[in-house]
């Protein structure tokens, strides 16, 4: 079982503290959500964990300090999905997702199909890539070129590339930002499944409904500092929402699971909590790609 530890991590940029002395202990099997308003430090924390920006403090994966190991060692064990990014390369979907296998190749540069056929190194790259494409509902468009895709389709392609790394730690920065509700749910179900397979999965979310529905643990940040760390039920309280987000929300439960729907910006004269009706209609049990 994987274990990721963060010890006294801080990030400073242009004279401002983006992340202030944060410590975490995340076990494999946990879907861990980073939440907070814009500028709270969520993306900075995720990038620091991935060793992509300068920081103080330590990040430890299975007793190895990530600051001390090689970039290749990290690339094989951490998959990072950035918040956004355009891809200008003339590549089709399958070849782009195959880039996720680069860290596992002996020469680490032979990503093309032709190069894979010419090498004698046994591998299961094609099967892993196929699985990533199927999990993200992209197998039927694997030969399409990236410049032919919509923003939401490209977001799923980038997620598939991260999945293709097959790493023990998956770091995803707002993977649902450009997706419709159906694909938001599918992506969160997929991330939840990845965590249930023993991985450490950390996801940055703005959607508190998705955060409360899927995450096992939430870290609420504000101005680089921890406001709350715990289960969705203990973190997404009316007081925390008022203090950090300045919103009021509908709170309720469905099948013994709490949910929250941000409802309106808060004002002094409005009550802080709106409670959902006790009865909730039945919902579909399963959603599948078509």
XYZ file of C-alpha atoms in Angstrom:
290
model
C 0.000 0.000 0.000
C 1.382 3.384 -1.030
C 1.881 6.156 1.501
C 2.562 9.816 0.784
C 3.767 12.126 3.541
C 4.180 15.888 3.386
C 6.290 17.516 6.095
C 6.159 21.273 6.766
C 5.811 22.159 3.099
C 5.826 25.848 2.190
C 5.868 27.668 -1.134
C 6.856 31.296 -1.593
C 6.610 33.135 -4.897
C 7.292 36.798 -5.636
C 7.375 37.634 -1.947
C 4.058 35.961 -1.196
C 3.485 32.762 0.770
C 1.377 30.495 -1.447
C 1.509 27.449 0.836
C 2.226 27.866 4.532
C 3.761 24.992 6.522
C 1.431 22.158 5.499
C 1.873 18.568 6.672
C -0.138 15.596 5.407
C -0.176 11.816 5.709
C -2.146 10.130 2.921
C -2.466 6.362 2.686
C -3.060 4.451 -0.511
C -6.727 3.750 -1.105
C -7.646 7.358 -0.296
C -9.250 9.802 -2.707
C -7.959 13.043 -1.222
C -9.505 16.337 -2.304
C -7.896 19.781 -2.198
C -10.532 22.504 -2.025
C -10.613 26.231 -1.417
C -11.356 29.480 -3.252
C -9.268 30.895 -6.064
C -5.750 31.687 -4.897
C -5.984 29.441 -1.836
C -2.811 27.528 -2.759
C -4.317 24.295 -4.080
C -2.407 24.140 -7.358
C 0.797 25.356 -5.713
C 0.565 22.577 -3.132
C -0.040 19.971 -5.836
C 2.894 21.227 -7.934
C 5.171 21.227 -4.900
C 4.219 17.638 -4.099
C 5.063 16.758 -7.714
C 8.426 18.560 -7.339
C 7.564 20.995 -10.127
C 8.166 24.225 -8.201
C 10.655 25.297 -5.512
C 9.535 24.721 -1.936
C 10.741 24.097 1.581
C 9.879 20.977 3.533
C 9.866 17.336 2.464
C 7.610 15.056 0.449
C 8.095 11.359 1.212
C 6.748 8.456 -0.837
C 7.207 5.015 0.685
C 10.158 6.235 2.795
C 11.882 7.966 -0.161
C 12.278 11.733 -0.115
C 11.123 12.958 -3.512
C 13.555 15.865 -3.316
C 16.467 13.384 -3.240
C 15.518 10.855 -5.927
C 16.015 11.188 -9.678
C 13.458 12.739 -11.999
C 13.052 9.361 -13.711
C 12.309 7.662 -10.387
C 9.604 10.236 -9.702
C 8.205 10.055 -13.232
C 7.601 6.330 -12.852
C 5.800 6.685 -9.536
C 3.923 9.989 -9.789
C 1.505 10.960 -12.535
C 0.659 14.650 -12.703
C -2.303 16.087 -14.603
C -1.953 19.843 -14.991
C -4.917 22.180 -14.729
C -4.908 22.995 -18.426
C -2.636 23.011 -21.409
C -2.808 23.225 -25.153
C -1.146 20.568 -27.265
C 0.269 21.851 -30.534
C 1.941 18.646 -31.658
C 0.481 16.908 -34.756
C -0.317 13.682 -32.923
C -3.259 11.372 -32.748
C -4.916 10.495 -29.457
C -3.340 7.073 -29.034
C 0.216 8.284 -29.608
C -0.303 11.180 -27.205
C -1.550 8.851 -24.469
C 1.435 6.577 -25.186
C 3.655 9.414 -23.937
C 2.567 8.357 -20.460
C 4.642 5.211 -20.914
C 7.879 7.099 -21.613
C 9.307 6.853 -18.075
C 9.010 3.059 -18.168
C 10.949 2.560 -21.393
C 14.595 1.621 -21.332
C 15.651 4.370 -23.735
C 12.799 6.681 -22.540
C 12.646 8.345 -25.960
C 11.206 5.656 -28.218
C 7.532 6.462 -27.862
C 6.404 5.939 -31.462
C 4.640 2.800 -32.610
C 7.453 2.029 -35.044
C 10.069 2.319 -32.309
C 8.063 0.021 -30.048
C 7.921 -2.579 -32.787
C 11.665 -2.400 -33.384
C 12.772 -2.786 -29.775
C 13.275 -6.207 -28.248
C 12.268 -4.982 -24.821
C 9.128 -6.823 -23.705
C 6.408 -4.523 -22.416
C 2.664 -4.178 -22.110
C 2.522 -0.526 -23.124
C -0.150 -1.039 -25.770
C -2.466 -2.818 -23.345
C -2.032 -0.160 -20.660
C -2.738 2.611 -23.172
C -5.766 0.784 -24.503
C -7.116 0.409 -20.980
C -6.576 4.120 -20.269
C -8.424 5.040 -23.464
C -11.303 2.714 -22.657
C -11.578 3.989 -19.079
C -11.889 7.551 -20.336
C -14.299 6.646 -23.154
C -11.805 7.564 -25.884
C -11.033 4.271 -27.599
C -13.354 5.031 -30.502
C -11.458 8.257 -31.236
C -7.922 6.945 -30.701
C -6.891 7.724 -34.304
C -8.242 11.274 -34.304
C -5.775 14.132 -34.118
C -5.635 16.388 -31.099
C -6.529 19.534 -33.035
C -9.831 17.891 -34.012
C -11.016 17.518 -30.417
C -13.227 19.696 -28.265
C -11.925 21.138 -25.011
C -13.696 18.478 -22.972
C -12.405 15.664 -25.173
C -8.862 16.990 -24.909
C -9.190 17.137 -21.125
C -10.084 13.443 -21.099
C -7.142 12.666 -23.396
C -4.788 14.370 -20.958
C -6.303 12.357 -18.120
C -5.802 9.168 -20.137
C -2.124 10.031 -20.574
C -1.782 10.425 -16.793
C -3.511 7.079 -16.247
C -1.147 5.449 -18.746
C 1.788 6.182 -16.429
C 0.256 3.530 -14.155
C 1.843 5.253 -11.171
C 1.201 4.668 -7.505
C 0.389 8.353 -6.998
C -1.976 10.323 -9.221
C -2.124 14.113 -8.869
C -4.976 15.748 -10.800
C -5.512 19.512 -10.917
C -9.158 20.338 -11.692
C -9.746 17.353 -14.012
C -13.479 18.150 -14.244
C -13.198 21.850 -15.075
C -14.140 21.653 -18.775
C -16.431 18.625 -18.657
C -20.192 18.269 -18.853
C -22.004 16.736 -15.834
C -21.972 13.206 -17.279
C -18.223 13.209 -17.820
C -17.579 14.957 -14.502
C -19.231 12.023 -12.759
C -17.379 9.505 -14.915
C -14.020 11.118 -14.177
C -14.693 11.177 -10.439
C -15.830 7.545 -10.533
C -12.616 6.706 -12.369
C -10.443 8.542 -9.843
C -12.302 6.812 -7.033
C -11.644 3.456 -8.695
C -7.940 4.314 -9.022
C -7.765 5.012 -5.305
C -9.578 1.794 -4.452
C -6.805 -0.076 -6.260
C -4.361 1.133 -3.608
C -3.121 4.338 -5.200
C -2.803 7.715 -3.549
C -5.063 10.017 -5.573
C -5.059 13.755 -4.881
C -7.509 15.889 -6.827
C -8.042 19.651 -6.862
C -11.734 20.520 -7.083
C -13.878 23.636 -7.112
C -17.136 21.681 -7.266
C -18.085 21.058 -3.644
C -20.885 18.716 -4.685
C -18.380 16.393 -6.374
C -15.950 16.795 -3.482
C -18.528 15.756 -0.893
C -19.856 12.952 -3.077
C -16.595 11.213 -3.967
C -13.683 12.225 -1.736
C -12.746 10.235 1.356
C -10.835 13.155 2.843
C -10.746 16.886 2.143
C -8.183 19.570 2.841
C -9.740 23.034 2.904
C -7.234 25.798 2.163
C -7.498 29.555 2.450
C -4.640 31.939 1.698
C -2.169 29.063 1.787
C -3.197 27.810 5.207
C -5.192 24.800 6.364
C -8.685 25.654 7.574
C -9.893 22.070 7.976
C -8.694 18.541 7.225
C -10.972 15.535 7.529
C -14.007 13.846 6.066
C -16.402 15.829 3.849
C -18.925 15.836 6.686
C -16.501 17.506 9.095
C -14.889 19.889 6.591
C -17.868 21.224 4.635
C -19.638 22.767 7.598
C -21.775 25.916 7.366
C -19.194 27.849 9.385
C -16.328 26.810 7.098
C -18.303 27.637 3.965
C -19.191 31.030 5.378
C -15.630 31.776 6.491
C -13.789 30.574 3.373
C -16.221 30.704 0.448
C -18.764 33.278 1.681
C -21.627 31.096 0.466
C -24.657 29.328 1.871
C -25.433 25.800 0.787
C -28.071 23.116 0.852
C -26.916 20.228 3.047
C -28.474 16.784 2.962
C -27.893 13.046 2.890
C -28.577 10.392 0.308
C -28.009 6.723 1.136
C -26.140 7.700 4.312
C -23.768 9.920 2.358
C -23.663 13.693 2.867
C -24.018 16.038 -0.059
C -23.797 19.778 -0.451
C -25.074 22.170 -3.099
C -23.800 25.776 -2.956
C -26.944 27.877 -3.203
C -26.267 31.574 -2.843
C -23.653 34.089 -1.812
C -24.007 34.832 1.860
C -25.232 38.099 3.313
C -25.553 39.092 6.980
C -29.344 38.983 6.971
C -29.643 35.470 5.474
C -29.589 32.255 7.548
C -26.380 30.220 7.156
C -27.917 26.791 6.529
C -30.605 25.467 4.216
C -31.651 21.891 4.927
C -32.783 19.568 2.160
C -36.073 17.648 2.443
C -35.835 14.314 4.233
C -37.131 12.342 1.240
C -34.967 12.085 -1.848
C -36.070 10.448 -5.113
C -34.314 7.315 -6.309
C -31.454 7.894 -8.710
C -29.976 5.629 -11.408
C -27.623 3.078 -9.884
C -25.011 3.135 -12.618
C -23.788 5.347 -15.429
C -21.871 3.886 -18.359
C -20.246 5.257 -21.478
C -22.085 4.744 -24.726
